[in-house]
Amino acid sequence: MQSESEMTQGTETKRTARITFSDNDQVIELPVLAGSLGTDVIDTRGLGARGYFTYDPGFLATASCASSITYIDGDAGLLYYRGYPIEQLAEHSDFMEVGYLLLNGELPSARQKDEFVRTLRYHTMLHDQMAYFFRGFRRDAHPMAVMMGMVGAMSAFYRDSSDPFDPSQREVAAYRLLAKVPTIAAWSYKYNVGLPFMYPQNRLGYAENFLYMMFATPCEDYEPNPVLARALDRIFILHADHEQNASTSTVRVAGSSGANPFACIAAGIASLWGPLHGGANEAVLNMLEEIGDVSRIGEYIERAKDRTNPFRLMGFGHRIYKNMDPRAAIMRETCHEVLDELGLHDDPLFRIALKLEQIALEDTYFIEKRLYPNVDFYSGIVLRALGIPTSMFTAIFALARTAGWVAQWSEMVSAQGHKIARPRQLYTGMRRREFIPIGQR
Ligand code: SDX
């Protein structure tokens, strides 16, 4: 078994890639590296010295790092966290175990889990001064705007855990982020609807505590429904990490400059907010509500297929999954469970979603482009059934993804030979020209 550091570095193979040029006899040989699973990479680090850059806007075929955290096989529809298949984690584990696994590389023993849960529990409260920050936002501010601001503001309060190159400070920052982001998310909702903040309860589990902070009021007791809490915990597991997606890459690039962990996670929240990324779950619900009836699905499918129309079928397609996103399949199952538990199995939006999925998967456009439902397609329906307002869907995605972002950030800053991310470009602007005084323009 390769050591952790070897796995994170990749292994030189005996193979090399040879680049030849049609207009001269230059030959460039580059090493080919293999990981423990997945696609081999051509190590192009030496290309700059040979006078070339690679060109890959959108990073469709670029490995930005070596990582041992999450593995995805888009063709086979596989997703592993530290080697464990997502289906097994979703069924047998909980978010606390998954958070520990992502951060430490191994599933916790019972004792390790108890210690992890207890440590997080005593980090769930915010510095009381931070409660005043919420008041600076408009009441109708989008929860993601509030989360971005509040998590970034943690840089101003937790300076004793902000040095990314100090392992003990990295550990405390990880605990603080995993523990406080749910409080920030729930309070951004409470602030939105003008209700008092509810403090975290040490007697409750992670998902229960979030539901408590979201829906309890000072006027009466509130006990989270265990079935709904379990469904929410599973949603956290499914969204916890996903290799080098846009927001994780944002966290890595921000962190590569040595920025403090809270600033890096705030940057990740900013990127996740986009409707093509984590904002898709909110966009899916808005789209299903706009469709309104199964009779109108065909109209939206046609719009999505029209290349002159920027409309995309939200919740479909993925950069990597060219098969069903394994998380979408689990989410569809969770949907059935939650809607049955709540007696909402005739939920009209769920019916539209099921019909939309069936029609899309039979349409040649979607088949040819290998567009399948992704994790966001069903998550919005489950969250809505849990009573979570649509505006909070991406905030919940960010809450869960904080575990992955922190694990990836920590792996990046502690990697051997860590370097600041500094891509180059293909310059297509004006060649040198001389300044023209304004009187002569
Ligand atoms: C997430 O990267 C991750 O891992 C992300 C994520 C994670 O866990 O971090 O999995 C979470 O972000 C899931 C994706 C949520 N986004 C959406 O559901 C928004 C709708 N989907 C699309 O915007 C799109 O599919 C992306 C952004 C997800 C992927 O875009 P790509 O890989 O850049 O692919 P593309 O846009 O180049 O599409 C390829 C073709 C295009 O047609 P052509 O230009 O080749 O003719 O497929 C078409 C696209 O027009 N297409 C769609 C479509 N998605 C792609 N057409 C209609 N509807 C869609 N949803």
Short mmCIF file of C-alpha atoms and ligand atoms in Angstrom, two decimals:
data_model
loop_
_atom_site.label_atom_id
_atom_site.label_comp_id
_atom_site.label_asym_id
_atom_site.label_seq_id
_atom_site.Cartn_x
_atom_site.Cartn_y
_atom_site.Cartn_z
CA MET A 1 0.00 0.00 0.00
CA GLN A 2 1.42 3.36 -0.96
CA SER A 3 2.05 5.77 1.92
CA GLU A 4 -0.27 8.75 2.18
CA SER A 5 2.45 11.10 0.96
CA GLU A 6 3.28 8.82 -2.00
CA MET A 7 -0.41 8.58 -2.94
CA THR A 8 -0.73 12.36 -2.72
CA GLN A 9 2.33 12.82 -4.90
CA GLY A 10 1.45 10.29 -7.61
CA THR A 11 3.87 7.77 -9.06
CA GLU A 12 6.20 8.14 -12.06
CA THR A 13 5.39 5.45 -14.63
CA LYS A 14 7.92 4.10 -17.12
CA ARG A 15 5.90 5.88 -19.81
CA THR A 16 6.68 9.29 -21.26
CA ALA A 17 4.63 11.52 -23.56
CA ARG A 18 6.49 12.82 -26.61
CA ILE A 19 5.50 16.08 -28.28
CA THR A 20 6.79 16.66 -31.78
CA PHE A 21 6.20 19.74 -33.92
CA SER A 22 5.18 19.73 -37.56
CA ASP A 23 7.47 22.66 -38.48
CA ASN A 24 10.72 21.76 -36.76
CA ASP A 25 12.52 18.76 -35.33
CA GLN A 26 12.04 19.77 -31.68
CA VAL A 27 10.89 16.84 -29.53
CA ILE A 28 9.71 17.32 -25.96
CA GLU A 29 9.46 14.29 -23.70
CA LEU A 30 7.28 14.57 -20.59
CA PRO A 31 6.84 12.06 -17.76
CA VAL A 32 3.47 10.33 -17.33
CA LEU A 33 2.33 10.02 -13.72
CA ALA A 34 -0.16 7.46 -12.41
CA GLY A 35 -2.34 7.84 -9.35
CA SER A 36 -3.77 4.99 -7.30
CA LEU A 37 -6.99 5.12 -9.39
CA GLY A 38 -8.23 6.96 -12.45
CA THR A 39 -6.69 8.82 -15.35
CA ASP A 40 -2.91 9.08 -15.73
CA VAL A 41 -1.53 12.61 -16.13
CA ILE A 42 1.15 14.10 -18.33
CA ASP A 43 3.45 16.10 -16.07
CA THR A 44 3.70 19.37 -18.01
CA ARG A 45 5.58 21.33 -15.32
CA GLY A 46 8.71 21.28 -17.50
CA LEU A 47 6.97 22.77 -20.52
CA GLY A 48 7.46 26.40 -19.46
CA ALA A 49 11.25 25.99 -19.57
CA ARG A 50 10.87 24.58 -23.11
CA GLY A 51 8.95 27.68 -24.22
CA TYR A 52 5.38 26.43 -24.13
CA PHE A 53 2.29 26.63 -21.89
CA THR A 54 -0.66 24.25 -21.96
CA TYR A 55 -4.00 25.85 -22.84
CA ASP A 56 -7.15 24.54 -21.14
CA PRO A 57 -9.73 27.24 -20.24
CA GLY A 58 -12.29 25.72 -17.87
CA PHE A 59 -9.73 23.03 -16.98
CA LEU A 60 -11.52 20.32 -18.95
CA ALA A 61 -8.39 18.14 -19.06
CA THR A 62 -6.19 19.63 -16.35
CA ALA A 63 -5.23 18.02 -13.06
CA SER A 64 -4.54 21.01 -10.82
CA CYS A 65 -3.14 18.94 -7.96
CA ALA A 66 -2.54 15.48 -6.56
CA SER A 67 -5.08 14.57 -3.92
CA SER A 68 -5.99 11.49 -1.89
CA ILE A 69 -9.34 12.76 -0.58
CA THR A 70 -12.07 12.09 -3.18
CA TYR A 71 -12.16 9.95 -6.30
CA ILE A 72 -14.73 10.31 -9.08
CA ASP A 73 -15.20 8.10 -12.15
CA GLY A 74 -17.65 10.02 -14.35
CA ASP A 75 -18.23 7.20 -16.84
CA ALA A 76 -18.86 4.54 -14.22
CA GLY A 77 -20.71 6.94 -11.90
CA LEU A 78 -18.39 6.28 -8.96
CA LEU A 79 -17.70 8.59 -6.00
CA TYR A 80 -15.35 7.57 -3.16
CA TYR A 81 -14.43 9.60 -0.07
CA ARG A 82 -10.98 8.35 1.02
CA GLY A 83 -11.77 5.11 -0.87
CA TYR A 84 -15.22 4.49 0.64
CA PRO A 85 -18.12 4.41 -1.91
CA ILE A 86 -20.63 7.20 -1.32
CA GLU A 87 -23.54 4.71 -1.33
CA GLN A 88 -22.03 2.88 1.67
CA LEU A 89 -21.30 6.09 3.56
CA ALA A 90 -24.79 7.45 2.87
CA GLU A 91 -26.39 4.25 4.12
CA HIS A 92 -24.18 3.26 7.08
CA SER A 93 -22.41 6.42 8.22
CA ASP A 94 -23.28 9.91 9.40
CA PHE A 95 -21.92 13.36 8.63
CA MET A 96 -19.73 13.46 11.73
CA GLU A 97 -17.97 10.27 10.67
CA VAL A 98 -17.67 11.55 7.11
CA GLY A 99 -16.26 14.88 8.29
CA TYR A 100 -13.68 13.03 10.39
CA LEU A 101 -12.89 10.74 7.43
CA LEU A 102 -12.36 13.61 5.00
CA LEU A 103 -10.15 15.52 7.43
CA ASN A 104 -8.11 12.59 8.79
CA GLY A 105 -8.15 9.99 6.02
CA GLU A 106 -9.68 7.17 8.09
CA LEU A 107 -13.11 6.42 9.57
CA PRO A 108 -13.03 7.19 13.32
CA SER A 109 -13.15 4.55 16.05
CA ALA A 110 -16.07 4.98 18.47
CA ARG A 111 -13.76 6.83 20.88
CA GLN A 112 -12.33 9.07 18.14
CA LYS A 113 -15.83 9.89 16.93
CA ASP A 114 -17.04 10.77 20.43
CA GLU A 115 -14.04 13.05 20.91
CA PHE A 116 -14.57 14.70 17.49
CA VAL A 117 -18.28 15.27 18.10
CA ARG A 118 -17.60 16.64 21.59
CA THR A 119 -14.90 19.00 20.31
CA LEU A 120 -17.14 20.35 17.56
CA ARG A 121 -20.02 20.72 20.03
CA TYR A 122 -18.03 23.22 22.10
CA HIS A 123 -17.18 25.30 19.05
CA THR A 124 -20.74 25.80 17.76
CA MET A 125 -21.30 29.21 19.33
CA LEU A 126 -20.06 32.37 17.59
CA HIS A 127 -18.10 35.13 19.32
CA ASP A 128 -20.99 37.17 20.70
CA GLN A 129 -19.70 40.32 18.98
CA MET A 130 -20.32 38.61 15.60
CA ALA A 131 -24.06 38.60 16.21
CA TYR A 132 -23.97 42.35 15.60
CA PHE A 133 -22.58 41.83 12.08
CA PHE A 134 -25.88 40.36 10.90
CA ARG A 135 -27.53 43.69 11.63
CA GLY A 136 -25.43 45.33 8.95
CA PHE A 137 -27.22 43.32 6.26
CA ARG A 138 -30.61 44.15 4.75
CA ARG A 139 -33.21 41.74 6.09
CA ASP A 140 -33.79 40.46 2.55
CA ALA A 141 -30.07 39.77 1.93
CA HIS A 142 -29.55 36.36 0.28
CA PRO A 143 -28.29 33.87 2.92
CA MET A 144 -25.23 33.17 0.75
CA ALA A 145 -24.29 36.86 0.88
CA VAL A 146 -24.58 36.76 4.66
CA MET A 147 -22.62 33.49 4.94
CA MET A 148 -19.85 34.80 2.71
CA GLY A 149 -19.57 37.92 4.87
CA MET A 150 -19.82 36.17 8.22
CA VAL A 151 -17.35 33.37 7.42
CA GLY A 152 -14.89 35.92 6.05
CA ALA A 153 -15.40 37.96 9.23
CA MET A 154 -14.28 34.95 11.28
CA SER A 155 -10.78 36.03 10.14
CA ALA A 156 -11.18 39.04 12.43
CA PHE A 157 -12.19 37.00 15.46
CA TYR A 158 -10.24 33.76 15.36
CA ARG A 159 -6.73 35.00 14.64
CA ASP A 160 -5.30 32.33 16.97
CA SER A 161 -6.29 29.70 14.38
CA SER A 162 -5.50 31.52 11.16
CA ASP A 163 -1.91 30.49 10.36
CA PRO A 164 -2.30 27.89 7.58
CA PHE A 165 1.23 26.57 8.08
CA ASP A 166 0.79 25.74 11.78
CA PRO A 167 -0.78 22.23 12.06
CA SER A 168 -2.35 22.92 15.46
CA GLN A 169 -3.93 26.15 14.20
CA ARG A 170 -5.17 24.29 11.08
CA GLU A 171 -6.86 21.74 13.33
CA VAL A 172 -8.62 24.37 15.47
CA ALA A 173 -9.69 26.30 12.35
CA ALA A 174 -11.20 23.08 10.96
CA TYR A 175 -13.18 22.52 14.15
CA ARG A 176 -14.34 26.13 14.25
CA LEU A 177 -15.47 26.10 10.62
CA LEU A 178 -17.32 22.78 10.77
CA ALA A 179 -18.96 23.80 14.06
CA LYS A 180 -19.80 27.44 13.37
CA VAL A 181 -20.91 27.42 9.74
CA PRO A 182 -24.26 25.72 10.65
CA THR A 183 -24.85 28.41 13.29
CA ILE A 184 -24.06 31.15 10.75
CA ALA A 185 -26.31 29.50 8.12
CA ALA A 186 -29.26 29.07 10.50
CA TRP A 187 -28.89 32.60 11.87
CA SER A 188 -28.76 34.03 8.33
CA TYR A 189 -32.21 32.47 7.86
CA LYS A 190 -33.52 33.70 11.21
CA TYR A 191 -32.27 37.21 10.38
CA ASN A 192 -33.95 36.95 6.95
CA VAL A 193 -37.37 36.22 8.47
CA GLY A 194 -37.01 38.56 11.44
CA LEU A 195 -37.00 35.87 14.11
CA PRO A 196 -34.62 35.71 17.10
CA PHE A 197 -31.43 33.67 16.83
CA MET A 198 -31.64 30.27 18.50
CA TYR A 199 -28.43 29.11 20.17
CA PRO A 200 -27.01 25.65 19.41
CA GLN A 201 -28.06 22.92 21.86
CA ASN A 202 -25.29 20.64 23.13
CA ARG A 203 -27.78 17.80 23.64
CA LEU A 204 -28.49 17.60 19.89
CA GLY A 205 -26.62 15.96 17.03
CA TYR A 206 -25.21 17.93 14.11
CA ALA A 207 -28.20 17.80 11.75
CA GLU A 208 -30.74 18.00 14.61
CA ASN A 209 -28.95 21.07 15.95
CA PHE A 210 -29.16 22.75 12.57
CA LEU A 211 -32.91 22.05 12.32
CA TYR A 212 -33.29 23.36 15.88
CA MET A 213 -31.46 26.61 15.10
CA MET A 214 -33.51 26.97 11.92
CA PHE A 215 -37.00 26.28 13.23
CA ALA A 216 -37.10 26.52 17.04
CA THR A 217 -38.40 29.70 18.69
CA PRO A 218 -38.04 30.90 22.29
CA CYS A 219 -41.78 30.47 22.77
CA GLU A 220 -42.06 26.68 22.80
CA ASP A 221 -40.11 23.45 22.90
CA TYR A 222 -38.93 22.09 19.56
CA GLU A 223 -37.77 18.54 18.92
CA PRO A 224 -36.44 17.83 15.39
CA ASN A 225 -38.16 14.96 13.57
CA PRO A 226 -35.50 12.17 13.60
CA VAL A 227 -36.47 10.94 10.11
CA LEU A 228 -36.07 14.43 8.67
CA ALA A 229 -32.84 14.97 10.61
CA ARG A 230 -31.48 11.71 9.17
CA ALA A 231 -32.45 12.84 5.67
CA LEU A 232 -30.68 16.15 6.21
CA ASP A 233 -27.61 14.38 7.58
CA ARG A 234 -27.56 12.24 4.43
CA ILE A 235 -27.78 15.39 2.30
CA PHE A 236 -24.75 16.72 4.20
CA ILE A 237 -22.86 13.48 3.45
CA LEU A 238 -23.69 13.60 -0.27
CA HIS A 239 -22.54 17.21 -0.58
CA ALA A 240 -19.45 17.01 1.63
CA ASP A 241 -16.76 16.83 -1.04
CA HIS A 242 -16.39 16.36 -4.77
CA GLU A 243 -12.76 16.46 -5.95
CA GLN A 244 -11.55 19.66 -7.64
CA ASN A 245 -14.91 21.30 -8.45
CA ALA A 246 -15.13 25.06 -9.02
CA SER A 247 -15.55 26.08 -5.38
CA THR A 248 -12.93 23.65 -4.07
CA SER A 249 -10.48 24.89 -6.70
CA THR A 250 -11.31 28.43 -5.55
CA VAL A 251 -10.49 27.48 -1.96
CA ARG A 252 -7.21 25.88 -3.07
CA VAL A 253 -6.17 28.88 -5.17
CA ALA A 254 -7.05 31.33 -2.39
CA GLY A 255 -5.22 29.17 0.16
CA SER A 256 -2.14 28.78 -2.03
CA SER A 257 -1.20 32.41 -1.25
CA GLY A 258 -1.16 31.60 2.47
CA ALA A 259 -4.48 33.36 3.11
CA ASN A 260 -6.16 32.41 6.38
CA PRO A 261 -8.64 29.48 6.33
CA PHE A 262 -11.71 31.62 6.99
CA ALA A 263 -10.97 33.87 4.02
CA CYS A 264 -10.43 30.78 1.84
CA ILE A 265 -13.75 29.18 2.83
CA ALA A 266 -15.52 32.51 2.24
CA ALA A 267 -14.05 32.44 -1.29
CA GLY A 268 -15.41 28.91 -1.73
CA ILE A 269 -18.87 30.08 -0.65
CA ALA A 270 -18.69 32.84 -3.25
CA SER A 271 -17.92 30.37 -6.05
CA LEU A 272 -20.48 27.80 -4.93
CA TRP A 273 -23.24 30.44 -5.12
CA GLY A 274 -23.21 30.42 -8.93
CA PRO A 275 -26.29 28.81 -10.57
CA LEU A 276 -24.07 26.54 -12.67
CA HIS A 277 -22.57 25.14 -9.46
CA GLY A 278 -24.08 24.98 -6.00
CA GLY A 279 -26.76 27.53 -6.82
CA ALA A 280 -28.33 24.92 -9.11
CA ASN A 281 -30.44 23.34 -6.34
CA GLU A 282 -32.24 26.66 -5.83
CA ALA A 283 -32.47 27.10 -9.62
CA VAL A 284 -33.99 23.59 -9.99
CA LEU A 285 -36.85 24.44 -7.62
CA ASN A 286 -37.45 27.76 -9.32
CA MET A 287 -37.48 25.96 -12.69
CA LEU A 288 -39.91 23.25 -11.50
CA GLU A 289 -42.21 25.91 -10.09
CA GLU A 290 -41.99 27.85 -13.37
CA ILE A 291 -42.82 24.68 -15.36
CA GLY A 292 -45.79 24.26 -13.04
CA ASP A 293 -47.38 21.32 -14.83
CA VAL A 294 -46.14 18.14 -16.56
CA SER A 295 -47.88 19.32 -19.73
CA ARG A 296 -45.31 22.13 -20.05
CA ILE A 297 -42.20 19.95 -19.68
CA GLY A 298 -41.79 19.54 -23.45
CA GLU A 299 -41.59 23.30 -23.91
CA TYR A 300 -38.70 23.54 -21.43
CA ILE A 301 -36.88 20.56 -22.92
CA GLU A 302 -37.03 22.26 -26.33
CA ARG A 303 -35.71 25.53 -24.83
CA ALA A 304 -32.84 23.64 -23.20
CA LYS A 305 -31.97 22.05 -26.55
CA ASP A 306 -32.00 25.35 -28.43
CA ARG A 307 -28.34 26.39 -28.61
CA THR A 308 -29.34 29.98 -29.32
CA ASN A 309 -31.18 30.00 -25.99
CA PRO A 310 -29.03 30.36 -22.86
CA PHE A 311 -31.61 28.37 -20.85
CA ARG A 312 -30.26 25.18 -19.37
CA LEU A 313 -32.21 22.42 -17.68
CA MET A 314 -31.12 23.04 -14.11
CA GLY A 315 -30.06 19.91 -12.27
CA PHE A 316 -28.95 18.16 -15.47
CA GLY A 317 -25.48 17.65 -16.81
CA HIS A 318 -22.11 17.56 -15.16
CA ARG A 319 -18.53 18.23 -16.16
CA ILE A 320 -17.49 14.77 -15.01
CA TYR A 321 -20.52 12.52 -14.68
CA LYS A 322 -21.44 11.26 -18.14
CA ASN A 323 -23.63 8.74 -16.40
CA MET A 324 -26.06 9.15 -13.48
CA ASP A 325 -24.50 11.16 -10.64
CA PRO A 326 -24.45 8.51 -7.88
CA ARG A 327 -25.59 11.17 -5.45
CA ALA A 328 -28.70 11.90 -7.54
CA ALA A 329 -29.79 8.27 -7.30
CA ILE A 330 -29.42 8.31 -3.52
CA MET A 331 -31.15 11.70 -3.35
CA ARG A 332 -34.10 10.38 -5.40
CA GLU A 333 -34.47 7.56 -2.86
CA THR A 334 -34.27 10.02 0.02
CA CYS A 335 -36.93 12.07 -1.73
CA HIS A 336 -39.34 9.14 -1.70
CA GLU A 337 -38.60 8.46 1.98
CA VAL A 338 -39.10 12.06 3.12
CA LEU A 339 -42.22 12.67 1.00
CA ASP A 340 -43.74 9.39 2.25
CA GLU A 341 -42.83 10.30 5.86
CA LEU A 342 -44.57 13.64 5.40
CA GLY A 343 -47.46 12.24 3.36
CA LEU A 344 -46.40 14.39 0.40
CA HIS A 345 -45.86 11.55 -2.09
CA ASP A 346 -48.23 13.35 -4.44
CA ASP A 347 -46.11 16.47 -4.23
CA PRO A 348 -46.73 18.12 -7.62
CA LEU A 349 -43.12 19.34 -7.99
CA PHE A 350 -41.83 15.84 -7.28
CA ARG A 351 -44.20 14.49 -9.92
CA ILE A 352 -42.93 17.08 -12.39
CA ALA A 353 -39.31 16.20 -11.47
CA LEU A 354 -39.90 12.47 -12.02
CA LYS A 355 -41.59 13.12 -15.37
CA LEU A 356 -38.93 15.63 -16.42
CA GLU A 357 -36.20 13.11 -15.62
CA GLN A 358 -37.98 10.38 -17.59
CA ILE A 359 -38.57 12.58 -20.65
CA ALA A 360 -35.07 14.08 -20.62
CA LEU A 361 -33.40 10.68 -20.36
CA GLU A 362 -35.37 9.47 -23.40
CA ASP A 363 -34.52 12.54 -25.50
CA THR A 364 -31.73 12.06 -28.05
CA TYR A 365 -30.21 15.47 -27.24
CA PHE A 366 -29.70 14.51 -23.60
CA ILE A 367 -28.63 10.99 -24.51
CA GLU A 368 -26.06 12.18 -27.06
CA LYS A 369 -24.65 14.85 -24.72
CA ARG A 370 -24.80 12.37 -21.82
CA LEU A 371 -26.77 14.78 -19.65
CA TYR A 372 -28.08 13.05 -16.56
CA PRO A 373 -29.63 14.39 -13.34
CA ASN A 374 -26.95 15.61 -10.95
CA VAL A 375 -26.93 15.95 -7.18
CA ASP A 376 -28.88 19.19 -7.34
CA PHE A 377 -31.82 17.77 -9.25
CA TYR A 378 -33.55 16.13 -6.30
CA SER A 379 -31.88 17.82 -3.33
CA GLY A 380 -34.06 20.90 -3.69
CA ILE A 381 -37.26 18.86 -3.50
CA VAL A 382 -36.07 17.09 -0.34
CA LEU A 383 -35.00 20.36 1.27
CA ARG A 384 -38.31 21.98 0.38
CA ALA A 385 -40.16 19.01 1.91
CA LEU A 386 -38.06 19.47 5.07
CA GLY A 387 -39.46 23.00 5.27
CA ILE A 388 -36.19 24.62 4.23
CA PRO A 389 -36.88 27.81 2.23
CA THR A 390 -35.50 27.79 -1.33
CA SER A 391 -33.17 30.69 -0.56
CA MET A 392 -31.38 28.44 1.97
CA PHE A 393 -30.70 25.52 -0.39
CA THR A 394 -27.25 26.66 -1.49
CA ALA A 395 -26.42 27.74 2.07
CA ILE A 396 -26.99 24.12 3.10
CA PHE A 397 -24.81 22.93 0.25
CA ALA A 398 -22.10 25.32 1.55
CA LEU A 399 -22.58 24.04 5.11
CA ALA A 400 -21.93 20.46 3.97
CA ARG A 401 -19.13 21.33 1.54
CA THR A 402 -17.23 23.13 4.29
CA ALA A 403 -15.99 19.70 5.41
CA GLY A 404 -14.54 18.99 1.95
CA TRP A 405 -13.21 22.50 1.45
CA VAL A 406 -11.33 22.39 4.78
CA ALA A 407 -9.93 18.92 4.05
CA GLN A 408 -8.75 19.97 0.57
CA TRP A 409 -7.33 23.26 1.88
CA SER A 410 -5.45 21.44 4.63
CA GLU A 411 -4.06 18.88 2.14
CA MET A 412 -2.93 21.70 -0.16
CA VAL A 413 -1.12 23.84 2.45
CA SER A 414 0.60 20.82 4.01
CA ALA A 415 1.68 19.24 0.68
CA GLN A 416 5.40 18.81 0.01
CA GLY A 417 6.64 21.52 -2.41
CA HIS A 418 3.49 23.63 -1.95
CA LYS A 419 3.49 26.57 -4.42
CA ILE A 420 1.26 29.58 -4.95
CA ALA A 421 -1.23 28.99 -7.79
CA ARG A 422 -0.24 31.24 -10.67
CA PRO A 423 -1.57 30.12 -14.08
CA ARG A 424 -0.32 31.76 -17.29
CA GLN A 425 -2.38 32.75 -20.39
CA LEU A 426 -2.59 32.84 -24.15
CA TYR A 427 -2.27 36.60 -24.77
CA THR A 428 -4.52 37.81 -27.59
CA GLY A 429 -4.35 41.57 -26.98
CA MET A 430 -2.62 44.41 -28.88
CA ARG A 431 1.07 44.24 -29.63
CA ARG A 432 3.31 47.09 -28.34
CA ARG A 433 2.14 50.54 -29.39
CA GLU A 434 3.24 54.07 -28.36
CA PHE A 435 1.22 56.35 -26.08
CA ILE A 436 -0.89 59.03 -27.88
CA PRO A 437 -1.45 62.33 -26.01
CA ILE A 438 -5.14 63.09 -25.52
CA GLY A 439 -4.98 66.12 -27.80
CA GLN A 440 -4.03 63.82 -30.69
CA ARG A 441 -6.71 61.12 -30.17
C1 SDX B 1 -22.60 20.94 -9.20
O1 SDX B 1 -17.95 20.03 -10.56
C2 SDX B 1 -18.63 19.48 -9.64
O2 SDX B 1 -18.27 18.45 -9.09
C3 SDX B 1 -19.87 20.23 -9.21
C4 SDX B 1 -20.76 19.54 -8.20
C5 SDX B 1 -20.10 19.40 -6.86
O3 SDX B 1 -20.52 18.52 -6.10
O4 SDX B 1 -19.23 20.26 -6.54
O5 SDX B 1 -21.12 18.26 -8.68
C6 SDX B 1 -22.04 20.35 -7.96
O6 SDX B 1 -22.26 22.04 -9.50
C7 SDX B 1 -23.50 20.11 -10.07
C8 SDX B 1 -23.90 20.86 -11.37
C9 SDX B 1 -25.09 21.78 -11.04
N1 SDX B 1 -25.35 22.67 -12.21
C10 SDX B 1 -26.47 22.54 -12.92
O7 SDX B 1 -27.32 21.66 -12.75
C11 SDX B 1 -26.63 23.62 -13.98
C12 SDX B 1 -27.03 22.98 -15.32
N2 SDX B 1 -25.88 22.22 -15.85
C13 SDX B 1 -25.02 22.89 -16.77
O8 SDX B 1 -24.86 24.25 -16.59
C14 SDX B 1 -23.77 22.11 -17.10
O9 SDX B 1 -24.14 20.81 -17.32
C15 SDX B 1 -22.61 22.12 -16.10
C16 SDX B 1 -22.20 23.50 -15.76
C17 SDX B 1 -22.98 21.38 -14.87
C18 SDX B 1 -21.43 21.41 -16.76
O10 SDX B 1 -21.01 22.22 -17.78
P1 SDX B 1 -19.78 21.80 -18.74
O11 SDX B 1 -19.10 20.60 -18.27
O12 SDX B 1 -18.96 23.01 -18.96
O13 SDX B 1 -20.51 21.32 -20.00
P2 SDX B 1 -21.01 22.28 -21.13
O14 SDX B 1 -21.68 23.45 -20.48
O15 SDX B 1 -19.88 22.53 -22.07
O16 SDX B 1 -22.13 21.41 -21.82
C19 SDX B 1 -21.77 20.47 -22.80
C20 SDX B 1 -22.93 20.54 -23.78
C21 SDX B 1 -23.23 21.95 -24.26
O17 SDX B 1 -23.76 21.86 -25.54
P3 SDX B 1 -22.80 22.17 -26.82
O18 SDX B 1 -22.19 23.56 -26.57
O19 SDX B 1 -21.73 21.10 -26.82
O20 SDX B 1 -23.74 22.12 -27.99
O21 SDX B 1 -24.13 20.09 -23.10
C22 SDX B 1 -25.06 21.17 -23.06
C23 SDX B 1 -24.31 22.45 -23.33
O22 SDX B 1 -25.15 23.41 -23.96
N3 SDX B 1 -25.62 21.19 -21.72
C24 SDX B 1 -26.89 21.40 -21.43
C25 SDX B 1 -26.99 21.30 -20.04
N4 SDX B 1 -25.79 21.04 -19.53
C26 SDX B 1 -24.93 20.98 -20.57
N5 SDX B 1 -27.97 21.67 -22.21
C27 SDX B 1 -29.15 21.85 -21.57
N6 SDX B 1 -29.31 21.75 -20.23
C28 SDX B 1 -28.26 21.47 -19.43
N7 SDX B 1 -28.43 21.38 -18.13
#
